[in-house]
JSON list of C-alpha atoms in Angstrom, two decimals:
[
{"chain": "G", "resi": 1, "resn": "UNK", "atom": "CA", "xyz": [-191.11, 182.45, -15.41]},
{"chain": "G", "resi": 2, "resn": "UNK", "atom": "CA", "xyz": [-192.80, 179.10, -14.82]},
{"chain": "G", "resi": 3, "resn": "UNK", "atom": "CA", "xyz": [-191.65, 177.11, -11.79]},
{"chain": "G", "resi": 4, "resn": "UNK", "atom": "CA", "xyz": [-192.39, 173.39, -11.84]},
{"chain": "G", "resi": 5, "resn": "UNK", "atom": "CA", "xyz": [-192.35, 171.73, -8.42]},
{"chain": "G", "resi": 6, "resn": "UNK", "atom": "CA", "xyz": [-192.52, 167.96, -8.33]},
{"chain": "G", "resi": 7, "resn": "UNK", "atom": "CA", "xyz": [-191.52, 164.99, -6.20]},
{"chain": "G", "resi": 8, "resn": "UNK", "atom": "CA", "xyz": [-193.07, 162.05, -4.42]},
{"chain": "G", "resi": 9, "resn": "UNK", "atom": "CA", "xyz": [-196.09, 162.27, -2.17]},
{"chain": "G", "resi": 10, "resn": "UNK", "atom": "CA", "xyz": [-195.50, 163.82, 1.28]},
{"chain": "G", "resi": 11, "resn": "UNK", "atom": "CA", "xyz": [-192.22, 165.60, 0.38]},
{"chain": "G", "resi": 12, "resn": "UNK", "atom": "CA", "xyz": [-193.61, 169.11, 0.80]},
{"chain": "G", "resi": 13, "resn": "UNK", "atom": "CA", "xyz": [-194.34, 170.19, -2.78]},
{"chain": "G", "resi": 14, "resn": "UNK", "atom": "CA", "xyz": [-197.48, 172.07, -1.81]},
{"chain": "G", "resi": 15, "resn": "UNK", "atom": "CA", "xyz": [-195.80, 173.77, 1.15]},
{"chain": "G", "resi": 16, "resn": "UNK", "atom": "CA", "xyz": [-192.97, 174.94, -1.11]},
{"chain": "G", "resi": 17, "resn": "UNK", "atom": "CA", "xyz": [-195.46, 176.16, -3.71]},
{"chain": "G", "resi": 18, "resn": "UNK", "atom": "CA", "xyz": [-197.38, 178.10, -1.06]},
{"chain": "G", "resi": 19, "resn": "UNK", "atom": "CA", "xyz": [-194.22, 179.73, 0.24]},
{"chain": "G", "resi": 20, "resn": "UNK", "atom": "CA", "xyz": [-193.19, 180.70, -3.28]},
{"chain": "G", "resi": 21, "resn": "UNK", "atom": "CA", "xyz": [-196.65, 182.13, -3.90]},
{"chain": "G", "resi": 22, "resn": "UNK", "atom": "CA", "xyz": [-196.30, 184.23, -0.76]},
{"chain": "G", "resi": 23, "resn": "UNK", "atom": "CA", "xyz": [-192.74, 185.34, -1.55]},
{"chain": "G", "resi": 24, "resn": "UNK", "atom": "CA", "xyz": [-192.94, 185.96, -5.30]},
{"chain": "G", "resi": 25, "resn": "UNK", "atom": "CA", "xyz": [-196.69, 186.57, -5.66]},
{"chain": "G", "resi": 26, "resn": "UNK", "atom": "CA", "xyz": [-196.82, 184.11, -8.57]},
{"chain": "G", "resi": 27, "resn": "UNK", "atom": "CA", "xyz": [-200.13, 182.31, -9.03]},
{"chain": "G", "resi": 28, "resn": "UNK", "atom": "CA", "xyz": [-200.04, 178.62, -8.23]},
{"chain": "G", "resi": 29, "resn": "UNK", "atom": "CA", "xyz": [-201.62, 175.80, -10.21]},
{"chain": "G", "resi": 30, "resn": "UNK", "atom": "CA", "xyz": [-202.08, 172.45, -8.46]},
{"chain": "G", "resi": 31, "resn": "UNK", "atom": "CA", "xyz": [-202.16, 169.49, -10.82]},
{"chain": "G", "resi": 32, "resn": "UNK", "atom": "CA", "xyz": [-204.17, 167.65, -8.14]},
{"chain": "G", "resi": 33, "resn": "UNK", "atom": "CA", "xyz": [-207.02, 170.14, -8.67]},
{"chain": "G", "resi": 34, "resn": "UNK", "atom": "CA", "xyz": [-207.04, 169.40, -12.39]},
{"chain": "G", "resi": 35, "resn": "UNK", "atom": "CA", "xyz": [-206.89, 165.66, -11.67]},
{"chain": "G", "resi": 36, "resn": "UNK", "atom": "CA", "xyz": [-209.81, 165.73, -9.28]},
{"chain": "G", "resi": 37, "resn": "UNK", "atom": "CA", "xyz": [-211.87, 168.00, -11.54]},
{"chain": "G", "resi": 38, "resn": "UNK", "atom": "CA", "xyz": [-211.50, 165.58, -14.43]},
{"chain": "G", "resi": 39, "resn": "UNK", "atom": "CA", "xyz": [-212.19, 162.55, -12.23]},
{"chain": "G", "resi": 40, "resn": "UNK", "atom": "CA", "xyz": [-215.20, 164.03, -10.40]},
{"chain": "G", "resi": 41, "resn": "UNK", "atom": "CA", "xyz": [-216.74, 165.38, -13.60]},
{"chain": "G", "resi": 42, "resn": "UNK", "atom": "CA", "xyz": [-216.63, 161.92, -15.15]},
{"chain": "G", "resi": 43, "resn": "UNK", "atom": "CA", "xyz": [-214.45, 163.07, -18.04]},
{"chain": "G", "resi": 44, "resn": "UNK", "atom": "CA", "xyz": [-212.07, 160.22, -17.22]},
{"chain": "G", "resi": 45, "resn": "UNK", "atom": "CA", "xyz": [-212.54, 156.80, -15.65]},
{"chain": "G", "resi": 46, "resn": "UNK", "atom": "CA", "xyz": [-209.12, 157.05, -14.01]},
{"chain": "G", "resi": 47, "resn": "UNK", "atom": "CA", "xyz": [-208.98, 157.14, -10.21]},
{"chain": "G", "resi": 48, "resn": "UNK", "atom": "CA", "xyz": [-206.64, 159.00, -7.83]},
{"chain": "G", "resi": 49, "resn": "UNK", "atom": "CA", "xyz": [-204.68, 155.74, -7.43]},
{"chain": "G", "resi": 50, "resn": "UNK", "atom": "CA", "xyz": [-203.83, 155.49, -11.16]},
{"chain": "G", "resi": 51, "resn": "UNK", "atom": "CA", "xyz": [-200.60, 157.50, -10.87]},
{"chain": "G", "resi": 52, "resn": "UNK", "atom": "CA", "xyz": [-198.75, 156.34, -14.00]},
{"chain": "G", "resi": 53, "resn": "UNK", "atom": "CA", "xyz": [-201.85, 156.58, -16.18]},
{"chain": "G", "resi": 54, "resn": "UNK", "atom": "CA", "xyz": [-202.67, 159.99, -14.73]},
{"chain": "G", "resi": 55, "resn": "UNK", "atom": "CA", "xyz": [-199.24, 161.32, -15.65]},
{"chain": "G", "resi": 56, "resn": "UNK", "atom": "CA", "xyz": [-199.80, 160.29, -19.27]},
{"chain": "G", "resi": 57, "resn": "UNK", "atom": "CA", "xyz": [-203.35, 161.69, -19.23]},
{"chain": "G", "resi": 58, "resn": "UNK", "atom": "CA", "xyz": [-202.64, 165.00, -17.48]},
{"chain": "G", "resi": 59, "resn": "UNK", "atom": "CA", "xyz": [-199.23, 165.95, -18.89]},
{"chain": "G", "resi": 60, "resn": "UNK", "atom": "CA", "xyz": [-200.46, 167.09, -22.34]},
{"chain": "G", "resi": 61, "resn": "UNK", "atom": "CA", "xyz": [-202.87, 169.50, -20.62]},
{"chain": "G", "resi": 62, "resn": "UNK", "atom": "CA", "xyz": [-200.31, 170.74, -18.08]},
{"chain": "G", "resi": 63, "resn": "UNK", "atom": "CA", "xyz": [-197.67, 171.11, -20.80]},
{"chain": "G", "resi": 64, "resn": "UNK", "atom": "CA", "xyz": [-199.93, 173.37, -22.83]},
{"chain": "G", "resi": 65, "resn": "UNK", "atom": "CA", "xyz": [-200.85, 175.44, -19.75]},
{"chain": "G", "resi": 66, "resn": "UNK", "atom": "CA", "xyz": [-197.12, 175.98, -19.18]},
{"chain": "G", "resi": 67, "resn": "UNK", "atom": "CA", "xyz": [-196.58, 176.98, -22.82]},
{"chain": "G", "resi": 68, "resn": "UNK", "atom": "CA", "xyz": [-199.51, 179.39, -22.69]},
{"chain": "G", "resi": 69, "resn": "UNK", "atom": "CA", "xyz": [-198.19, 181.04, -19.53]},
{"chain": "G", "resi": 70, "resn": "UNK", "atom": "CA", "xyz": [-194.76, 181.49, -21.13]},
{"chain": "G", "resi": 71, "resn": "UNK", "atom": "CA", "xyz": [-196.20, 182.81, -24.40]},
{"chain": "G", "resi": 72, "resn": "UNK", "atom": "CA", "xyz": [-198.31, 185.30, -22.43]},
{"chain": "G", "resi": 73, "resn": "UNK", "atom": "CA", "xyz": [-195.27, 186.28, -20.32]},
{"chain": "G", "resi": 74, "resn": "UNK", "atom": "CA", "xyz": [-197.11, 185.23, -17.16]},
{"chain": "G", "resi": 75, "resn": "UNK", "atom": "CA", "xyz": [-195.45, 183.86, -14.05]},
{"chain": "G", "resi": 76, "resn": "UNK", "atom": "CA", "xyz": [-196.84, 180.57, -12.76]},
{"chain": "G", "resi": 77, "resn": "UNK", "atom": "CA", "xyz": [-196.01, 177.91, -10.20]},
{"chain": "G", "resi": 78, "resn": "UNK", "atom": "CA", "xyz": [-197.08, 174.43, -11.33]},
{"chain": "G", "resi": 79, "resn": "UNK", "atom": "CA", "xyz": [-197.09, 171.93, -8.47]},
{"chain": "G", "resi": 80, "resn": "UNK", "atom": "CA", "xyz": [-197.75, 168.20, -8.50]},
{"chain": "G", "resi": 81, "resn": "UNK", "atom": "CA", "xyz": [-196.39, 164.74, -8.93]},
{"chain": "G", "resi": 82, "resn": "UNK", "atom": "CA", "xyz": [-197.66, 164.16, -12.48]},
{"chain": "G", "resi": 83, "resn": "UNK", "atom": "CA", "xyz": [-194.60, 165.48, -14.30]},
{"chain": "G", "resi": 84, "resn": "UNK", "atom": "CA", "xyz": [-192.98, 162.87, -16.56]},
{"chain": "G", "resi": 85, "resn": "UNK", "atom": "CA", "xyz": [-189.29, 162.17, -16.08]},
{"chain": "G", "resi": 86, "resn": "UNK", "atom": "CA", "xyz": [-188.60, 163.26, -19.67]},
{"chain": "G", "resi": 87, "resn": "UNK", "atom": "CA", "xyz": [-190.64, 166.48, -19.35]},
{"chain": "G", "resi": 88, "resn": "UNK", "atom": "CA", "xyz": [-187.94, 168.57, -21.08]},
{"chain": "G", "resi": 89, "resn": "UNK", "atom": "CA", "xyz": [-188.59, 166.71, -24.34]},
{"chain": "G", "resi": 90, "resn": "UNK", "atom": "CA", "xyz": [-191.99, 168.45, -24.46]},
{"chain": "G", "resi": 91, "resn": "UNK", "atom": "CA", "xyz": [-190.49, 171.93, -24.89]},
{"chain": "G", "resi": 92, "resn": "UNK", "atom": "CA", "xyz": [-188.34, 173.79, -27.39]},
{"chain": "G", "resi": 93, "resn": "UNK", "atom": "CA", "xyz": [-185.40, 175.77, -26.04]},
{"chain": "G", "resi": 94, "resn": "UNK", "atom": "CA", "xyz": [-187.40, 179.02, -26.17]},
{"chain": "G", "resi": 95, "resn": "UNK", "atom": "CA", "xyz": [-189.76, 177.57, -23.55]},
{"chain": "G", "resi": 96, "resn": "UNK", "atom": "CA", "xyz": [-187.07, 175.86, -21.47]},
{"chain": "G", "resi": 97, "resn": "UNK", "atom": "CA", "xyz": [-185.36, 179.21, -20.91]},
{"chain": "G", "resi": 98, "resn": "UNK", "atom": "CA", "xyz": [-188.45, 180.33, -18.99]},
{"chain": "G", "resi": 99, "resn": "UNK", "atom": "CA", "xyz": [-188.89, 177.21, -16.85]},
{"chain": "G", "resi": 100, "resn": "UNK", "atom": "CA", "xyz": [-187.30, 176.49, -13.48]},
{"chain": "G", "resi": 101, "resn": "UNK", "atom": "CA", "xyz": [-187.60, 172.84, -12.44]},
{"chain": "G", "resi": 102, "resn": "UNK", "atom": "CA", "xyz": [-187.55, 171.82, -8.78]},
{"chain": "G", "resi": 103, "resn": "UNK", "atom": "CA", "xyz": [-187.77, 168.23, -7.65]},
{"chain": "G", "resi": 104, "resn": "UNK", "atom": "CA", "xyz": [-187.96, 167.42, -3.95]},
{"chain": "G", "resi": 105, "resn": "UNK", "atom": "CA", "xyz": [-186.97, 164.05, -2.53]},
{"chain": "G", "resi": 106, "resn": "UNK", "atom": "CA", "xyz": [-186.10, 162.70, 0.89]},
{"chain": "G", "resi": 107, "resn": "UNK", "atom": "CA", "xyz": [-183.24, 160.39, 1.82]},
{"chain": "G", "resi": 108, "resn": "UNK", "atom": "CA", "xyz": [-184.00, 157.07, 3.51]},
{"chain": "G", "resi": 109, "resn": "UNK", "atom": "CA", "xyz": [-182.26, 158.32, 6.65]},
{"chain": "G", "resi": 110, "resn": "UNK", "atom": "CA", "xyz": [-184.40, 161.46, 6.74]},
{"chain": "G", "resi": 111, "resn": "UNK", "atom": "CA", "xyz": [-187.58, 159.39, 6.30]},
{"chain": "G", "resi": 112, "resn": "UNK", "atom": "CA", "xyz": [-186.53, 156.97, 9.05]},
{"chain": "G", "resi": 113, "resn": "UNK", "atom": "CA", "xyz": [-185.76, 159.82, 11.46]},
{"chain": "G", "resi": 114, "resn": "UNK", "atom": "CA", "xyz": [-188.72, 162.08, 10.63]},
{"chain": "G", "resi": 115, "resn": "UNK", "atom": "CA", "xyz": [-191.59, 159.86, 9.45]},
{"chain": "G", "resi": 116, "resn": "UNK", "atom": "CA", "xyz": [-193.97, 160.91, 12.23]},
{"chain": "G", "resi": 117, "resn": "UNK", "atom": "CA", "xyz": [-193.18, 164.55, 11.60]},
{"chain": "G", "resi": 118, "resn": "UNK", "atom": "CA", "xyz": [-193.63, 164.10, 7.83]},
{"chain": "G", "resi": 119, "resn": "UNK", "atom": "CA", "xyz": [-197.06, 162.57, 8.36]},
{"chain": "G", "resi": 120, "resn": "UNK", "atom": "CA", "xyz": [-198.03, 165.25, 10.89]},
{"chain": "G", "resi": 121, "resn": "UNK", "atom": "CA", "xyz": [-197.48, 167.94, 8.24]},
{"chain": "G", "resi": 122, "resn": "UNK", "atom": "CA", "xyz": [-199.45, 166.15, 5.51]},
{"chain": "G", "resi": 123, "resn": "UNK", "atom": "CA", "xyz": [-202.38, 168.55, 5.81]},
{"chain": "G", "resi": 124, "resn": "UNK", "atom": "CA", "xyz": [-200.50, 171.80, 6.42]},
{"chain": "G", "resi": 125, "resn": "UNK", "atom": "CA", "xyz": [-201.76, 173.43, 3.21]},
{"chain": "G", "resi": 126, "resn": "UNK", "atom": "CA", "xyz": [-204.51, 171.15, 1.99]},
{"chain": "G", "resi": 127, "resn": "UNK", "atom": "CA", "xyz": [-206.64, 168.70, 3.92]},
{"chain": "G", "resi": 128, "resn": "UNK", "atom": "CA", "xyz": [-205.69, 165.17, 2.94]},
{"chain": "G", "resi": 129, "resn": "UNK", "atom": "CA", "xyz": [-207.99, 162.24, 3.09]},
{"chain": "G", "resi": 130, "resn": "UNK", "atom": "CA", "xyz": [-206.99, 159.51, 5.53]},
{"chain": "G", "resi": 131, "resn": "UNK", "atom": "CA", "xyz": [-203.49, 158.42, 4.55]},
{"chain": "G", "resi": 132, "resn": "UNK", "atom": "CA", "xyz": [-202.81, 156.07, 7.45]},
{"chain": "G", "resi": 133, "resn": "UNK", "atom": "CA", "xyz": [-202.03, 153.39, 4.85]},
{"chain": "G", "resi": 134, "resn": "UNK", "atom": "CA", "xyz": [-198.92, 155.35, 3.79]},
{"chain": "G", "resi": 135, "resn": "UNK", "atom": "CA", "xyz": [-195.92, 153.64, 5.37]},
{"chain": "G", "resi": 136, "resn": "UNK", "atom": "CA", "xyz": [-192.22, 154.37, 5.76]},
{"chain": "G", "resi": 137, "resn": "UNK", "atom": "CA", "xyz": [-191.53, 151.70, 3.16]},
{"chain": "G", "resi": 138, "resn": "UNK", "atom": "CA", "xyz": [-193.95, 153.25, 0.66]},
{"chain": "G", "resi": 139, "resn": "UNK", "atom": "CA", "xyz": [-192.49, 156.72, 1.16]},
{"chain": "G", "resi": 140, "resn": "UNK", "atom": "CA", "xyz": [-188.98, 155.36, 0.62]},
{"chain": "G", "resi": 141, "resn": "UNK", "atom": "CA", "xyz": [-190.06, 153.44, -2.48]},
{"chain": "G", "resi": 142, "resn": "UNK", "atom": "CA", "xyz": [-191.78, 156.51, -3.93]},
{"chain": "G", "resi": 143, "resn": "UNK", "atom": "CA", "xyz": [-188.71, 158.68, -3.28]},
{"chain": "G", "resi": 144, "resn": "UNK", "atom": "CA", "xyz": [-186.39, 156.11, -4.88]},
{"chain": "G", "resi": 145, "resn": "UNK", "atom": "CA", "xyz": [-188.62, 156.03, -7.96]},
{"chain": "G", "resi": 146, "resn": "UNK", "atom": "CA", "xyz": [-188.53, 159.84, -8.22]},
{"chain": "G", "resi": 147, "resn": "UNK", "atom": "CA", "xyz": [-184.77, 160.08, -7.65]},
{"chain": "G", "resi": 148, "resn": "UNK", "atom": "CA", "xyz": [-183.91, 157.29, -10.10]},
{"chain": "G", "resi": 149, "resn": "UNK", "atom": "CA", "xyz": [-186.40, 158.47, -12.72]},
{"chain": "G", "resi": 150, "resn": "UNK", "atom": "CA", "xyz": [-185.36, 162.12, -12.81]},
{"chain": "G", "resi": 151, "resn": "UNK", "atom": "CA", "xyz": [-181.66, 161.31, -12.39]},
{"chain": "G", "resi": 152, "resn": "UNK", "atom": "CA", "xyz": [-181.88, 159.07, -15.47]},
{"chain": "G", "resi": 153, "resn": "UNK", "atom": "CA", "xyz": [-182.80, 162.22, -17.45]},
{"chain": "G", "resi": 154, "resn": "UNK", "atom": "CA", "xyz": [-180.08, 164.34, -15.84]},
{"chain": "G", "resi": 155, "resn": "UNK", "atom": "CA", "xyz": [-182.40, 166.35, -13.62]},
{"chain": "G", "resi": 156, "resn": "UNK", "atom": "CA", "xyz": [-181.14, 167.87, -10.39]},
{"chain": "G", "resi": 157, "resn": "UNK", "atom": "CA", "xyz": [-182.90, 166.68, -7.25]},
{"chain": "G", "resi": 158, "resn": "UNK", "atom": "CA", "xyz": [-183.14, 168.68, -4.03]},
{"chain": "G", "resi": 159, "resn": "UNK", "atom": "CA", "xyz": [-182.48, 165.86, -1.57]},
{"chain": "G", "resi": 160, "resn": "UNK", "atom": "CA", "xyz": [-183.73, 166.53, 1.93]},
{"chain": "G", "resi": 161, "resn": "UNK", "atom": "CA", "xyz": [-181.27, 164.85, 4.27]},
{"chain": "G", "resi": 162, "resn": "UNK", "atom": "CA", "xyz": [-181.27, 166.78, 7.54]},
{"chain": "G", "resi": 163, "resn": "UNK", "atom": "CA", "xyz": [-183.69, 169.68, 7.70]},
{"chain": "G", "resi": 164, "resn": "UNK", "atom": "CA", "xyz": [-186.76, 170.28, 5.58]},
{"chain": "G", "resi": 165, "resn": "UNK", "atom": "CA", "xyz": [-186.82, 173.95, 6.59]},
{"chain": "G", "resi": 166, "resn": "UNK", "atom": "CA", "xyz": [-183.16, 174.47, 5.66]},
{"chain": "G", "resi": 167, "resn": "UNK", "atom": "CA", "xyz": [-183.73, 172.77, 2.30]},
{"chain": "G", "resi": 168, "resn": "UNK", "atom": "CA", "xyz": [-186.67, 175.08, 1.58]},
{"chain": "G", "resi": 169, "resn": "UNK", "atom": "CA", "xyz": [-184.73, 178.11, 2.70]},
{"chain": "G", "resi": 170, "resn": "UNK", "atom": "CA", "xyz": [-181.97, 177.15, 0.27]},
{"chain": "G", "resi": 171, "resn": "UNK", "atom": "CA", "xyz": [-184.47, 176.99, -2.58]},
{"chain": "G", "resi": 172, "resn": "UNK", "atom": "CA", "xyz": [-186.25, 180.21, -1.67]},
{"chain": "G", "resi": 173, "resn": "UNK", "atom": "CA", "xyz": [-183.00, 182.15, -1.28]}
]
């Protein structure tokens, strides 16, 4: 089984991946690690801010990692925001049967009510660089883009509206 976890920045993808790793003992692959390895090694001139270009650049690699895990009958959690909205078009049905897709998003009301808390948990699993530039408006815009993009391809979104912990519990159970 391959579990893909995606969503906008700051929605808790990495926290969910860590909890799944602990519960299911599946190895976890962070697309951010691949991104930074390619950027720091000079293999690409893209920067961490080039989100759309990075999705196009990274997806062929991530897609083939997913296929290899499935072919080898290995469990894997793939976590990151660089999953194209039409990701299913990259796989035949034989692969899709072994993939579970999870997309996290937050409602505007949740963001308004919990923005300080959201920011305070930004480094729970990994240390983030200074993200003081990240505003309520940016978080809302990013979540709208994720919701609209994946919904346009018929994907189910786990919308966090009241409690992040309850939403995660629902996924993990």
